[in-house]
Tab-separated table of C-alpha atoms in Angstrom:
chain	number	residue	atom	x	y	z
L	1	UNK	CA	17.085	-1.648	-5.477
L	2	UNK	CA	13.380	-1.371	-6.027
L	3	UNK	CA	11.619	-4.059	-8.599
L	4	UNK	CA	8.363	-2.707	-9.653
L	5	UNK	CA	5.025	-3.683	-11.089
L	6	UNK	CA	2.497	-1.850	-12.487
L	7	UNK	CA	-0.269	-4.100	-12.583
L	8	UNK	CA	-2.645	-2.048	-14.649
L	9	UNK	CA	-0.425	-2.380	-18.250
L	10	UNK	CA	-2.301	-5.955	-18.011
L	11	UNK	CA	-6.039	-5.953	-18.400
L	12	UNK	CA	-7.852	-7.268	-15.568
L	13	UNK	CA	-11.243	-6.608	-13.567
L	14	UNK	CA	-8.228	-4.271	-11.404
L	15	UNK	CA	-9.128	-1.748	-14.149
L	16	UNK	CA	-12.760	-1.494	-13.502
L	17	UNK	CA	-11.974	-0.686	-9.695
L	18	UNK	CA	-9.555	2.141	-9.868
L	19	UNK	CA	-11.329	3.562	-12.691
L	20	UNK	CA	-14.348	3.971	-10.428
L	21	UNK	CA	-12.056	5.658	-7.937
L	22	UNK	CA	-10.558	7.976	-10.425
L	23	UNK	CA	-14.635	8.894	-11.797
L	24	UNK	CA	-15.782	11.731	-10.633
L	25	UNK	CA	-19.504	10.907	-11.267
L	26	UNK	CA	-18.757	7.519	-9.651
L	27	UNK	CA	-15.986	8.381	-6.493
L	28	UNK	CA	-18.374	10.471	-4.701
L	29	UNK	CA	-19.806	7.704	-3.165
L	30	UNK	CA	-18.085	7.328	-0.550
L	31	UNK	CA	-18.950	3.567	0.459
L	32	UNK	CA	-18.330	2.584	-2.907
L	33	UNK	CA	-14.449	3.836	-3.072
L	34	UNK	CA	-13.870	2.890	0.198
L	35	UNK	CA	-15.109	-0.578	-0.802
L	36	UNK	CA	-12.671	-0.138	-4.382
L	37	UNK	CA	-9.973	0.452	-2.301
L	38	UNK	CA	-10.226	-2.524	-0.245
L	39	UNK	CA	-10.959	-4.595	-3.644
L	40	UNK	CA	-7.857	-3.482	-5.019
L	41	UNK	CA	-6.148	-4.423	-2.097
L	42	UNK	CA	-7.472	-7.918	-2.023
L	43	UNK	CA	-6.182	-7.917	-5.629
L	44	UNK	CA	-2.829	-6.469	-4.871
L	45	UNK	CA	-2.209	-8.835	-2.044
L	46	UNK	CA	-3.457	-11.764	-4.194
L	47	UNK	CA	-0.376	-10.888	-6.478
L	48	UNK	CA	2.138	-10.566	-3.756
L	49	UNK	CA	1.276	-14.268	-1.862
L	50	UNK	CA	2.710	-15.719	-5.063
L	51	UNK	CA	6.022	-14.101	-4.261
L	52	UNK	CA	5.865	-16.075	-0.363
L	53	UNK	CA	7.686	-19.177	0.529
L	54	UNK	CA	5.242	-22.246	0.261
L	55	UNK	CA	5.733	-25.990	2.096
L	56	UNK	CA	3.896	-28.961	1.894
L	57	UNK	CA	0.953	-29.986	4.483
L	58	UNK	CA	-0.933	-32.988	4.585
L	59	UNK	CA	-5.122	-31.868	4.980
L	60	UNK	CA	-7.313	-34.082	6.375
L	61	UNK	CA	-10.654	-34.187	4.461
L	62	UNK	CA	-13.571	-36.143	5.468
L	63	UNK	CA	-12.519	-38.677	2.710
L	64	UNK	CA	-8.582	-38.721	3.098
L	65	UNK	CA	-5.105	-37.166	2.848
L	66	UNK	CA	-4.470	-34.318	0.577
L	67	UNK	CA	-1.034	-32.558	0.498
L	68	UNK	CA	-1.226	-28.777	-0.105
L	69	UNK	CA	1.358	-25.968	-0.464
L	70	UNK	CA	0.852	-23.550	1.898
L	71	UNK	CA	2.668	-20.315	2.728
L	72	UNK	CA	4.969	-20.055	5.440
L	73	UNK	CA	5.926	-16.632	5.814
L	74	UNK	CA	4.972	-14.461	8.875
L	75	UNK	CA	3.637	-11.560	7.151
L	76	UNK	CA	2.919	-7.544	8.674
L	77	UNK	CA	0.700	-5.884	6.944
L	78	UNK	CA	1.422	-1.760	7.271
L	79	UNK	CA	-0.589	1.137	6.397
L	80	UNK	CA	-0.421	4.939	6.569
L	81	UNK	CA	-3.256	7.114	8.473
L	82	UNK	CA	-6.009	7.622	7.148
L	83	UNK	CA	-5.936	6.763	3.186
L	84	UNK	CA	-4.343	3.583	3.809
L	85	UNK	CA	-7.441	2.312	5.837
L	86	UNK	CA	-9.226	0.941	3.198
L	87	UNK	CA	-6.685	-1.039	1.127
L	88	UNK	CA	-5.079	-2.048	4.492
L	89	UNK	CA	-8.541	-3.754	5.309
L	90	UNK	CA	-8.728	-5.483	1.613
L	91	UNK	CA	-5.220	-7.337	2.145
L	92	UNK	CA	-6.348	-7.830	5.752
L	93	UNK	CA	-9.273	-9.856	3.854
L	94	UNK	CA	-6.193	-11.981	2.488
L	95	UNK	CA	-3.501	-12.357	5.077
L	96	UNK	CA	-6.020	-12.658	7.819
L	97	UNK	CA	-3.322	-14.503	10.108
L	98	UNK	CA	-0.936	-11.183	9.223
L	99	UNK	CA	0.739	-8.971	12.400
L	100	UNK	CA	-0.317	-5.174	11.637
L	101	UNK	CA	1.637	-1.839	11.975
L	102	UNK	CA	0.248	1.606	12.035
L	103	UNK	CA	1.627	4.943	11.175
L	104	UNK	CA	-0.004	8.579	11.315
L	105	UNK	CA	2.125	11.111	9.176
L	106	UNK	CA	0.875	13.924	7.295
L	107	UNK	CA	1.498	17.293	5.324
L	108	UNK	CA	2.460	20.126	7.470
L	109	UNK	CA	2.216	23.483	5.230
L	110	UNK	CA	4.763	26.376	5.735
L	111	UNK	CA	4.194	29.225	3.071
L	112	UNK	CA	2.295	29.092	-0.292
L	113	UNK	CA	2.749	25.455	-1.153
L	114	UNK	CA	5.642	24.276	0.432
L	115	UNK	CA	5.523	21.640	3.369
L	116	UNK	CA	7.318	19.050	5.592
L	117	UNK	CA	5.848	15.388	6.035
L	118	UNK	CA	4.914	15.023	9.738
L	119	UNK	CA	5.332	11.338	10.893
L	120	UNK	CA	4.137	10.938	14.543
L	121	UNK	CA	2.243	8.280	15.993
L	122	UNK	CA	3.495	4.552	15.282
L	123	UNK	CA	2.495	1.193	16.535
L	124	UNK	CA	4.080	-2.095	15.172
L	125	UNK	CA	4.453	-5.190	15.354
L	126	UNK	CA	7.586	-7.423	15.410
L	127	UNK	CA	8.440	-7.218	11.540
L	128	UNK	CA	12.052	-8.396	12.067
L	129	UNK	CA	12.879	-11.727	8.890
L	130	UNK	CA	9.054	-11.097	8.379
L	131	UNK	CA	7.358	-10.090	5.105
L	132	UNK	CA	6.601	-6.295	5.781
L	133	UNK	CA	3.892	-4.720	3.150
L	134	UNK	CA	3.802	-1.161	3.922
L	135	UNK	CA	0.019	0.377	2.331
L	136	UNK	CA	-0.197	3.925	0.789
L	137	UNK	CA	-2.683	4.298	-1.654
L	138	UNK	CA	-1.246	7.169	-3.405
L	139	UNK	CA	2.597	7.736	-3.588
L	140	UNK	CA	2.744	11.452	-4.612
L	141	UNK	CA	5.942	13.048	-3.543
L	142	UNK	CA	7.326	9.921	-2.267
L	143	UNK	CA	8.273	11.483	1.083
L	144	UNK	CA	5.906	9.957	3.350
L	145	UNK	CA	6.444	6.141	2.301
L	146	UNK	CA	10.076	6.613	2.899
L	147	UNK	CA	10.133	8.313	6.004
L	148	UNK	CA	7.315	5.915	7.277
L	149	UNK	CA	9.604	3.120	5.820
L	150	UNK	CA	12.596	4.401	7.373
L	151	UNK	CA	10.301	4.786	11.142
L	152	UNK	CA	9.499	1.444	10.835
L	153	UNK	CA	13.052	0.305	10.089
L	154	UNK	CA	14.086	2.319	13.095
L	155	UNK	CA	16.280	4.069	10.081
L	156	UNK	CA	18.098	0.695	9.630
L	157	UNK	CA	18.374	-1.569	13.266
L	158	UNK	CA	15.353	-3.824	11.850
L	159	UNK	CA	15.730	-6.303	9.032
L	160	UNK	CA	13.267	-7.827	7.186
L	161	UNK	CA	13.055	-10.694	5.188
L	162	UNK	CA	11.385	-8.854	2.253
L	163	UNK	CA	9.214	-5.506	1.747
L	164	UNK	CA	6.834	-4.947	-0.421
L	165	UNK	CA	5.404	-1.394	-0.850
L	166	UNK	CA	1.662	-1.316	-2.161
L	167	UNK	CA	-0.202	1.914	-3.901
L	168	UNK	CA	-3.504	2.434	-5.849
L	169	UNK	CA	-1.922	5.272	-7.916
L	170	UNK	CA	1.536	6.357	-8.181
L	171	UNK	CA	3.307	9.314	-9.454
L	172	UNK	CA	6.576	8.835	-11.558
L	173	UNK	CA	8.404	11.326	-9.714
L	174	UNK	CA	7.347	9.605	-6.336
L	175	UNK	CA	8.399	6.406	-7.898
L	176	UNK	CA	12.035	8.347	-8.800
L	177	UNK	CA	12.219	9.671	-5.190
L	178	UNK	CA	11.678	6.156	-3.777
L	179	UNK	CA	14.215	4.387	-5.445
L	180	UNK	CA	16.535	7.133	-5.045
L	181	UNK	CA	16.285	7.242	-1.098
L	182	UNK	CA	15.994	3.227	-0.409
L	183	UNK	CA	19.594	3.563	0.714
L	184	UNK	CA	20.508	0.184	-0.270
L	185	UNK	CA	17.267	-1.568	0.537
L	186	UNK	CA	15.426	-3.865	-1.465
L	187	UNK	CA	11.892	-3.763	-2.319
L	188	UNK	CA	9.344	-4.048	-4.658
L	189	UNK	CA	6.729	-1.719	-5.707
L	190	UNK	CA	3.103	-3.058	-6.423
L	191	UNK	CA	0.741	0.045	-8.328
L	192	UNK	CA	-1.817	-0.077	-10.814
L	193	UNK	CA	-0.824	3.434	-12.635
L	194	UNK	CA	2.101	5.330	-12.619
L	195	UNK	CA	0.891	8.616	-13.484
L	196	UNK	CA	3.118	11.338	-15.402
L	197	UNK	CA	2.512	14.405	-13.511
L	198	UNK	CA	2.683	16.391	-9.873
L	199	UNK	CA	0.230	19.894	-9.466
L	200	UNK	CA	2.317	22.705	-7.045
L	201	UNK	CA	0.918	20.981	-4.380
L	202	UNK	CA	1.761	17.472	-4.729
L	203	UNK	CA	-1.060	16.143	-5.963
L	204	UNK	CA	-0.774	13.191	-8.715
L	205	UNK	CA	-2.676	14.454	-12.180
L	206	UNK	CA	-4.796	12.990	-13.573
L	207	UNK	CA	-4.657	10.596	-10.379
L	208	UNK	CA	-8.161	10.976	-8.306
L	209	UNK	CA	-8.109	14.045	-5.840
L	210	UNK	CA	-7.447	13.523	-1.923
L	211	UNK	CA	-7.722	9.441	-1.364
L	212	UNK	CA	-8.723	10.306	2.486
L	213	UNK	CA	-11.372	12.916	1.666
L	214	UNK	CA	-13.261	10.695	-0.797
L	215	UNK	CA	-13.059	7.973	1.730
L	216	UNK	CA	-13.800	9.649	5.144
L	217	UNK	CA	-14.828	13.376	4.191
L	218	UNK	CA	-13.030	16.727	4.417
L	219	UNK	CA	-10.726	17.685	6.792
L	220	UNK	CA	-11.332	21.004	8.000
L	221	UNK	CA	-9.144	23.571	8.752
């Protein structure tokens, strides 16, 4: 079953960030998305931490005894090469204590416009009963979060005690193709905007172009 939010039907300062990364007069800058992207995953994590089991601990001030919830939850923060970088870093910013996982998949292309989702090189942590948040700032096709999902899952053998999956932008077909192929799983979907449509090659409309080229540069050929 997957729960989502779409944090963007409620107006917030959230707006004013992936707005800049969706302007083309303002996304060129690369420092300045990069640094949206991390913003909106500072914002995006802040949102999640409510959803983490809390106990009481007694703080020792200079001038006493204060009791304060604090989160208990181990939490593994996980992010998809190279997009993800960015809004991986921003949540970093928040869970700062958090385990980290790593994933490197991308788009192989047969003919015209058809390809296969590589998923290669992983490198995680322990995420078994912890809070996983797997990090893909756009969910397109919908492909590459569940087949990165399912790698980190080792297609099943690991269980964790929640997941959360975390985008910038979202399509509505990737959204579809997630909760079609969660195969039982629970998790809940954090985006700003869903967005209606797909071009022939996968790319989310009006969405904001290639998140990893307007962070990092082209990729050549």
């Amino acid at each position: 079953m997957l729960k989502i939010n779409e944090l963007g039907t409620t107006n917030s300062i959230l707006n004013n960030f992936i707005s800049e990364i969706r302007n083309v007069d303002v996304q060129n800058d690369r420092m300045r998305f990069r640094r949206n992207l991390e913003r909106i995953g500072e914002m995006i994590a802040y949102e999640i931490s409510k959803t983490l089991d809390y106990k009481p601990i007694n703080i020792t001030t200079p001038l006493g005894i204060k009791e304060m919830m604090m989160p208990c939850d181990d939490v593994v923060l996980a992010t998809i090469f190279r997009a993800g970088i960015p809004m991986h870093q921003g949540f970093l910013d928040v869970f700062d204590r958090a385990d980290n996982a790593f994933i490197a998949a991308y788009r192989k292309y047969q003919k015209g416009d058809d390809f296969d989702i590589m998923v290669e090189y992983c490198a995680s942590a322990d995420i078994d009963n912890k809070v996983l948040i797997l990090i893909d700032p756009m969910i397109a096709t919908g492909s590459s979060l569940i087949l990165c999902l399912n790698r980190l899952l080792e297609n099943g053998e690991i269980h964790p005690k929640a997941i959360h999956l975390a985008s910038a932008i979202a399509s509505k077909e990737g959204v579809e193709f997630v909760k079609e192929n969660l195969n039982g799983i629970d998790a809940t979907l954090w985006t700003v905007n869903i967005d209606d449509e797909l071009t022939a090659k996968s790319y989310i409309v009006p969405g904001l172009g290639d998140a990893g080229d307007l962070a990092y540069g082209p990729k050549g050929d």
